[in-house]
């Protein structure tokens, strides 16, 4: 955190940070579980935040006490993904979370670089349907990033493409494995969500509504020296 005054770029996770796609993942996974004869709650689904498609499926199968061989898992992961694609294809620009567009504009207006780093292989489609693609200088999705969080490679690869060191970037994350990944990579992390869920982040914000970039950076600096 030493160089926090020298922040030159911001890296955003996508699902749950700039768009609420979790509800669509939940609908699609739930449909699958129901097909297998069980159900799970929205609270349980919170545990899947940031996990890869396969890790999510394996967790859900465990909840249902279901065992299946790898090839069958691949098949059902594809089935779920097709349902999910159907749901996100109807997304609208209005589904971008409150304050996000304004915040991204502020970051760029101060001469900083913006990057999106998502574990989702569907990230580009979501960015397209919500008109967010042009808001990012660098975009990395689950097709390029193979290692699962808390491995830091998703953020390290983004920083590399931005031509910046981790110390020069802020990472915005809504899930504990993502916060851990950013910390392991040597980044300053802004948790987006509830303080109690993101205790390891350097600063936690509820969301981007009415958030001023410079004031936020000043808060982080204040915390670092106190
Ligand atoms: C992450 C989401 O961003 O991407 C997870 O938080 C999701 O819920 C993962 O499972 C993979 O997404 P996709 O779209 O490739 O299945």
XYZ file of N, CA, C and O and ligand atoms in Angstrom, residues 13-16 21-22 25-26 29 45 48-57 77 80-81 84-85 88 117-123 126 142-143 148-149 173-175, ligand 1:
180
model
N -13.619 -6.376 -10.831
C -14.248 -7.663 -11.069
C -15.610 -7.334 -11.699
O -16.085 -6.202 -11.572
N -16.233 -8.274 -12.389
C -17.501 -7.934 -13.061
C -18.745 -8.353 -12.273
O -19.501 -7.503 -11.812
N -18.924 -9.694 -12.111
C -20.149 -10.195 -11.479
C -20.238 -9.698 -10.037
O -19.359 -9.957 -9.224
N -21.290 -8.956 -9.739
C -21.496 -8.479 -8.363
C -20.806 -7.169 -8.045
O -21.021 -6.592 -6.985
N -25.239 -9.913 -11.944
C -25.494 -11.135 -12.716
C -25.721 -12.334 -11.791
O -26.147 -13.389 -12.254
N -25.438 -12.131 -10.475
C -25.567 -13.251 -9.532
C -26.974 -13.827 -9.578
O -27.162 -15.038 -9.477
N -27.112 -16.269 -12.454
C -26.394 -17.514 -12.127
C -27.272 -18.344 -11.184
O -27.402 -19.555 -11.348
N -27.869 -17.670 -10.195
C -28.708 -18.361 -9.205
C -29.880 -19.060 -9.887
O -30.136 -20.243 -9.650
N -28.523 -22.107 -11.943
C -28.049 -23.214 -11.088
C -29.220 -23.867 -10.354
O -29.266 -25.082 -10.163
N -26.301 -19.656 -2.223
C -25.700 -19.264 -3.496
C -24.587 -18.230 -3.303
O -23.630 -18.175 -4.085
N -21.044 -19.245 -3.638
C -20.489 -19.559 -4.958
C -19.828 -18.360 -5.620
O -19.166 -18.504 -6.654
N -20.017 -17.173 -5.001
C -19.451 -15.942 -5.577
C -17.969 -16.102 -5.874
O -17.194 -16.449 -4.977
N -17.582 -15.845 -7.094
C -16.159 -15.866 -7.435
C -15.631 -17.241 -7.802
O -14.514 -17.372 -8.284
N -16.421 -18.295 -7.561
C -15.952 -19.645 -7.915
C -16.125 -19.876 -9.414
O -17.027 -19.326 -10.048
N -15.300 -20.736 -9.972
C -15.422 -21.061 -11.400
C -16.713 -21.856 -11.637
O -17.343 -22.330 -10.685
N -17.071 -22.000 -12.903
C -18.289 -22.745 -13.253
C -18.241 -24.159 -12.679
O -19.184 -24.632 -12.068
N -17.107 -24.850 -12.879
C -17.005 -26.242 -12.447
C -17.007 -26.341 -10.915
O -17.656 -27.212 -10.335
N -16.291 -25.412 -10.259
C -16.259 -25.439 -8.790
C -17.655 -25.163 -8.231
O -18.054 -25.748 -7.215
N -18.410 -24.298 -8.915
C -19.784 -24.010 -8.473
C -20.632 -25.273 -8.597
O -21.359 -25.635 -7.666
N -20.517 -25.941 -9.749
C -21.305 -27.159 -9.964
C -20.961 -28.208 -8.903
O -21.854 -28.835 -8.314
N -22.625 -28.777 -16.707
C -22.083 -27.403 -16.658
C -22.461 -26.674 -17.951
O -22.809 -25.490 -17.934
N -26.268 -25.820 -17.862
C -26.485 -24.603 -17.040
C -26.037 -23.363 -17.795
O -26.699 -22.323 -17.800
N -24.877 -23.477 -18.453
C -24.346 -22.295 -19.147
C -25.288 -21.838 -20.261
O -25.480 -20.641 -20.459
N -27.993 -19.965 -18.693
C -27.468 -18.668 -18.231
C -27.325 -17.692 -19.403
O -27.717 -16.526 -19.311
N -26.808 -18.210 -20.528
C -26.650 -17.353 -21.718
C -28.014 -16.803 -22.158
O -28.146 -15.629 -22.501
N -28.868 -13.889 -19.730
C -28.093 -12.633 -19.861
C -28.266 -11.983 -21.237
O -27.977 -10.800 -21.388
N -11.459 -7.574 -14.987
C -10.922 -8.926 -14.894
C -11.979 -9.827 -14.279
O -12.329 -9.672 -13.108
N -12.499 -10.742 -15.088
C -13.596 -11.596 -14.626
C -13.277 -13.066 -14.841
O -12.634 -13.416 -15.827
N -13.759 -13.898 -13.929
C -13.586 -15.349 -14.085
C -14.594 -15.907 -15.077
O -14.505 -17.060 -15.493
N -15.556 -15.081 -15.472
C -16.638 -15.570 -16.335
C -16.236 -15.616 -17.803
O -15.723 -14.644 -18.353
N -16.544 -16.751 -18.429
C -16.306 -16.859 -19.872
C -17.374 -16.094 -20.651
O -17.281 -15.936 -21.851
N -18.395 -15.638 -19.940
C -19.476 -14.883 -20.587
C -19.324 -13.379 -20.380
O -20.244 -12.616 -20.696
N -18.172 -12.955 -19.854
C -18.007 -11.538 -19.497
C -18.231 -10.603 -20.686
O -18.910 -9.584 -20.573
N -21.881 -10.036 -21.465
C -22.522 -9.165 -20.465
C -22.129 -7.707 -20.719
O -22.975 -6.808 -20.709
N -12.795 -15.200 -18.399
C -12.493 -16.579 -18.023
C -11.909 -17.417 -19.148
O -11.463 -18.538 -18.914
N -11.918 -16.880 -20.377
C -11.285 -17.619 -21.477
C -9.773 -17.456 -21.439
O -9.039 -18.316 -21.907
N -8.077 -20.337 -10.803
C -9.175 -19.846 -10.004
C -8.712 -18.988 -8.827
O -7.678 -19.272 -8.228
N -9.473 -17.930 -8.494
C -9.191 -17.165 -7.283
C -9.307 -18.106 -6.086
O -10.152 -18.995 -6.122
N -13.489 -5.677 -5.650
C -13.930 -7.078 -5.539
C -15.097 -7.215 -4.560
O -15.113 -6.542 -3.539
N -16.017 -8.117 -4.871
C -17.156 -8.312 -3.965
C -17.114 -9.626 -3.189
O -17.957 -9.847 -2.334
N -16.153 -10.506 -3.515
C -16.160 -11.835 -2.897
C -14.845 -12.119 -2.172
O -13.776 -11.721 -2.640
C -17.603 -15.475 -11.602
C -18.925 -15.588 -10.852
O -17.369 -14.140 -11.928
O -17.654 -16.240 -12.808
C -19.277 -17.045 -10.615
O -18.808 -14.920 -9.598
C -19.262 -17.805 -11.942
O -20.546 -17.132 -10.013
C -17.895 -17.624 -12.619
O -19.487 -19.180 -11.704
C -17.816 -18.319 -13.989
O -18.771 -17.747 -14.854
P -19.238 -18.386 -16.233
O -20.127 -17.309 -16.829
O -17.998 -18.607 -17.052
O -19.954 -19.634 -15.926
